[in-house]
Coordinates of N, CA and C in Angstrom, one line a residue:
X1 N -9.0 -38.6 3.2 CA -10.4 -38.4 3.8 C -10.9 -37.4 2.4
X2 N -11.9 -37.5 2.2 CA -13.2 -36.3 1.2 C -12.8 -35.4 2.2
X3 N -12.8 -34.0 2.0 CA -12.6 -32.7 2.3 C -14.0 -31.7 1.4
X4 N -14.8 -31.5 2.0 CA -15.6 -30.3 1.3 C -16.0 -28.9 2.2
X5 N -15.6 -28.3 1.5 CA -15.8 -27.0 2.3 C -17.1 -26.7 2.3
X6 N -18.1 -26.1 3.5 CA -19.0 -25.7 3.0 C -19.8 -24.3 3.2
X7 N -18.5 -23.8 3.8 CA -19.4 -22.0 4.3 C -18.2 -21.2 4.7
X8 N -18.0 -19.9 4.0 CA -16.7 -19.4 4.5 C -17.3 -17.5 4.7
X9 N -17.5 -17.1 5.8 CA -18.1 -16.1 6.5 C -17.6 -15.2 7.4
X10 N -17.9 -14.3 7.0 CA -17.7 -13.3 8.2 C -17.6 -12.9 9.3
X11 N -17.4 -13.4 10.9 CA -18.1 -13.3 12.3 C -17.2 -12.6 12.7
X12 N -17.7 -11.6 13.9 CA -17.3 -10.6 14.8 C -16.0 -10.4 14.1
X13 N -15.7 -9.9 13.2 CA -14.4 -8.9 12.3 C -13.5 -9.9 12.2
X14 N -14.1 -11.7 12.1 CA -12.5 -12.7 11.6 C -13.6 -13.6 10.3
X15 N -12.1 -14.2 9.8 CA -13.0 -15.0 8.6 C -13.7 -16.5 9.7
X16 N -14.5 -16.9 9.0 CA -15.3 -18.6 9.6 C -15.0 -19.5 8.4
X17 N -14.3 -20.0 8.7 CA -14.2 -21.3 7.5 C -15.1 -22.9 8.2
X18 N -16.0 -23.3 7.6 CA -16.5 -24.9 8.0 C -16.6 -25.7 6.9
X19 N -16.4 -27.1 7.7 CA -16.1 -27.4 6.5 C -16.3 -28.8 6.9
X20 N -16.0 -30.4 6.3 CA -16.1 -31.4 6.7 C -15.2 -32.2 5.8
X21 N -14.7 -33.1 6.7 CA -13.8 -34.4 6.5 C -12.5 -33.3 6.1
X22 N -11.5 -33.9 5.5 CA -10.0 -33.7 5.7 C -9.3 -34.3 6.5
X23 N -7.9 -33.7 6.3 CA -6.8 -34.4 7.4 C -7.0 -33.3 8.4
X24 N -5.7 -33.7 9.8 CA -5.2 -32.9 10.6 C -4.3 -31.3 10.2
X25 N -3.8 -31.9 8.9 CA -2.9 -30.5 8.3 C -4.4 -29.8 8.1
X26 N -5.2 -30.3 7.2 CA -6.3 -29.5 6.6 C -7.2 -28.8 7.5
X27 N -7.1 -28.6 8.6 CA -7.8 -27.9 9.9 C -6.8 -27.3 10.5
X28 N -5.3 -27.6 10.8 CA -4.3 -26.4 11.1 C -3.8 -25.6 10.2
X29 N -4.5 -26.2 8.7 CA -4.2 -24.5 7.7 C -5.8 -23.7 7.7
X30 N -6.7 -24.2 7.6 CA -7.8 -23.5 8.3 C -7.5 -22.0 9.5
X31 N -7.0 -23.3 10.7 CA -6.9 -22.4 12.2 C -6.0 -21.3 11.7
X32 N -5.1 -21.4 11.1 CA -3.8 -20.1 11.0 C -4.6 -19.0 9.9
X33 N -5.8 -19.7 9.0 CA -6.2 -18.8 7.9 C -6.7 -17.6 9.2
X34 N -8.3 -18.4 9.7 CA -8.5 -17.7 10.9 C -8.2 -16.4 11.6
X35 N -6.7 -17.1 12.1 CA -6.3 -16.1 13.0 C -5.4 -15.4 12.5
X36 N -5.2 -15.6 10.9 CA -4.8 -14.6 10.5 C -5.7 -13.7 9.7
X37 N -6.7 -13.9 9.8 CA -7.9 -12.9 9.6 C -7.9 -11.9 10.2
X38 N -7.5 -12.0 11.7 CA -7.7 -11.0 12.7 C -6.4 -10.1 12.8
X39 N -5.7 -9.6 11.8 CA -4.9 -9.1 11.6 C -4.6 -8.6 10.3
X40 N -5.4 -8.7 9.5 CA -5.5 -8.6 8.0 C -6.5 -7.5 7.9
X41 N -6.3 -6.3 6.9 CA -7.1 -5.6 7.0 C -8.2 -6.1 6.2
X42 N -9.5 -6.0 6.1 CA -10.3 -6.7 4.8 C -10.9 -5.6 4.2
X43 N -10.6 -4.6 4.1 CA -10.1 -3.4 2.4 C -9.6 -3.7 1.8
X44 N -8.2 -3.2 2.6 CA -7.0 -3.4 1.2 C -5.8 -5.0 1.1
X45 N -5.9 -5.6 2.9 CA -5.1 -6.3 2.7 C -3.7 -6.1 3.7
X46 N -3.9 -5.3 4.0 CA -2.5 -5.1 4.6 C -2.5 -5.8 6.3
X47 N -1.2 -5.9 6.6 CA -1.2 -6.4 7.6 C -0.6 -5.7 9.0
X48 N -0.5 -4.2 8.3 CA 0.4 -3.1 9.0 C -1.2 -2.0 10.0
X49 N -0.3 -1.9 11.4 CA -1.2 -1.1 12.0 C -3.1 -2.1 12.0
X50 N -3.3 -3.3 12.1 CA -4.8 -3.5 11.7 C -5.2 -3.5 13.3
X51 N -6.6 -2.7 13.2 CA -7.3 -3.4 14.5 C -9.0 -3.4 13.9
X52 N -9.5 -3.1 14.9 CA -10.8 -3.6 14.8 C -11.9 -3.0 16.0
X53 N -12.7 -2.5 15.1 CA -13.9 -1.2 15.6 C -14.3 -2.3 16.9
X54 N -15.0 -1.2 18.1 CA -15.2 -1.3 19.1 C -16.2 -1.1 19.5
X55 N -17.4 -0.8 18.7 CA -18.5 -0.3 18.7 C -19.4 -0.6 17.3
X56 N -20.8 -1.4 17.3 CA -21.3 -1.8 16.0 C -21.2 -2.6 15.0
X57 N -21.2 -2.7 14.0 CA -20.8 -4.1 13.3 C -19.3 -4.5 13.4
X58 N -18.5 -5.3 13.6 CA -16.8 -5.0 13.9 C -16.5 -5.5 12.8
X59 N -15.8 -4.6 12.5 CA -14.5 -5.2 11.4 C -13.1 -4.7 11.6
X60 N -12.3 -5.3 10.5 CA -11.1 -5.6 11.2 C -10.5 -4.8 9.9
X61 N -9.7 -3.3 9.8 CA -9.2 -2.5 9.4 C -8.0 -2.0 9.4
X62 N -6.7 -1.8 8.8 CA -5.6 -0.7 8.4 C -5.7 0.6 9.3
X63 N -4.9 1.3 9.5 CA -5.4 2.9 10.1 C -5.6 3.4 9.3
X64 N -5.4 3.4 7.9 CA -5.7 4.5 7.0 C -7.3 4.1 6.4
X65 N -7.6 2.6 6.1 CA -8.6 2.5 5.9 C -10.1 2.3 7.2
X66 N -9.5 2.4 8.5 CA -10.2 2.6 9.7 C -10.5 4.2 9.7
X67 N -9.6 4.7 8.8 CA -10.1 6.5 8.9 C -10.9 6.9 7.7
X68 N -10.4 5.8 7.2 CA -11.9 6.4 6.0 C -13.4 5.7 6.4
X69 N -13.4 4.4 6.5 CA -14.4 3.8 7.5 C -15.0 4.5 9.2
X70 N -14.1 5.3 9.6 CA -14.9 6.1 10.7 C -15.8 8.1 9.8
X71 N -14.5 8.3 8.8 CA -15.3 9.2 8.2 C -16.8 9.4 7.4
X72 N -16.8 8.2 6.9 CA -17.9 7.6 6.4 C -19.4 7.5 7.0
X73 N -18.9 7.1 8.3 CA -19.8 7.1 9.6 C -20.6 8.2 10.2
X74 N -19.2 9.0 9.8 CA -19.6 10.2 10.8 C -20.4 11.5 9.7
X75 N -20.2 10.6 8.8 CA -20.8 11.6 8.1 C -20.4 12.3 7.1
X76 N -18.7 12.6 7.2 CA -18.2 13.6 6.9 C -17.3 13.2 5.5
X77 N -17.9 11.8 5.2 CA -17.1 11.6 4.2 C -17.3 12.3 2.5
X78 N -17.1 11.2 1.6 CA -17.8 11.9 0.4 C -18.9 11.3 0.4
X79 N -20.0 12.1 -0.3 CA -21.4 11.9 -0.2 C -21.3 11.5 -2.0
X80 N -22.6 10.2 -1.6 CA -23.1 9.7 -2.7 C -24.1 9.9 -3.4
X81 N -24.0 10.5 -4.3 CA -25.0 11.1 -5.5 C -26.2 10.0 -5.8
X82 N -27.6 10.1 -6.2 CA -28.3 9.1 -6.3 C -29.4 9.6 -7.0

């Protein structure tokens, strides 16, 4: 059966794959990838200590990247010159 990946996007802190056709095996692989995305840091790819923000835009980050993310949000992070 022809398989066509139509769209991949981030939604609620995880990946969403939209596809047409394919086999049951392909559907299982896509489902596994979606589940894994909730346990993988979207900045560095780590799977150690991954959590999600609970306010605002949901992001999935490890402890290190979450700390950096929260610093930037609080205004205490590195300043960007324009």
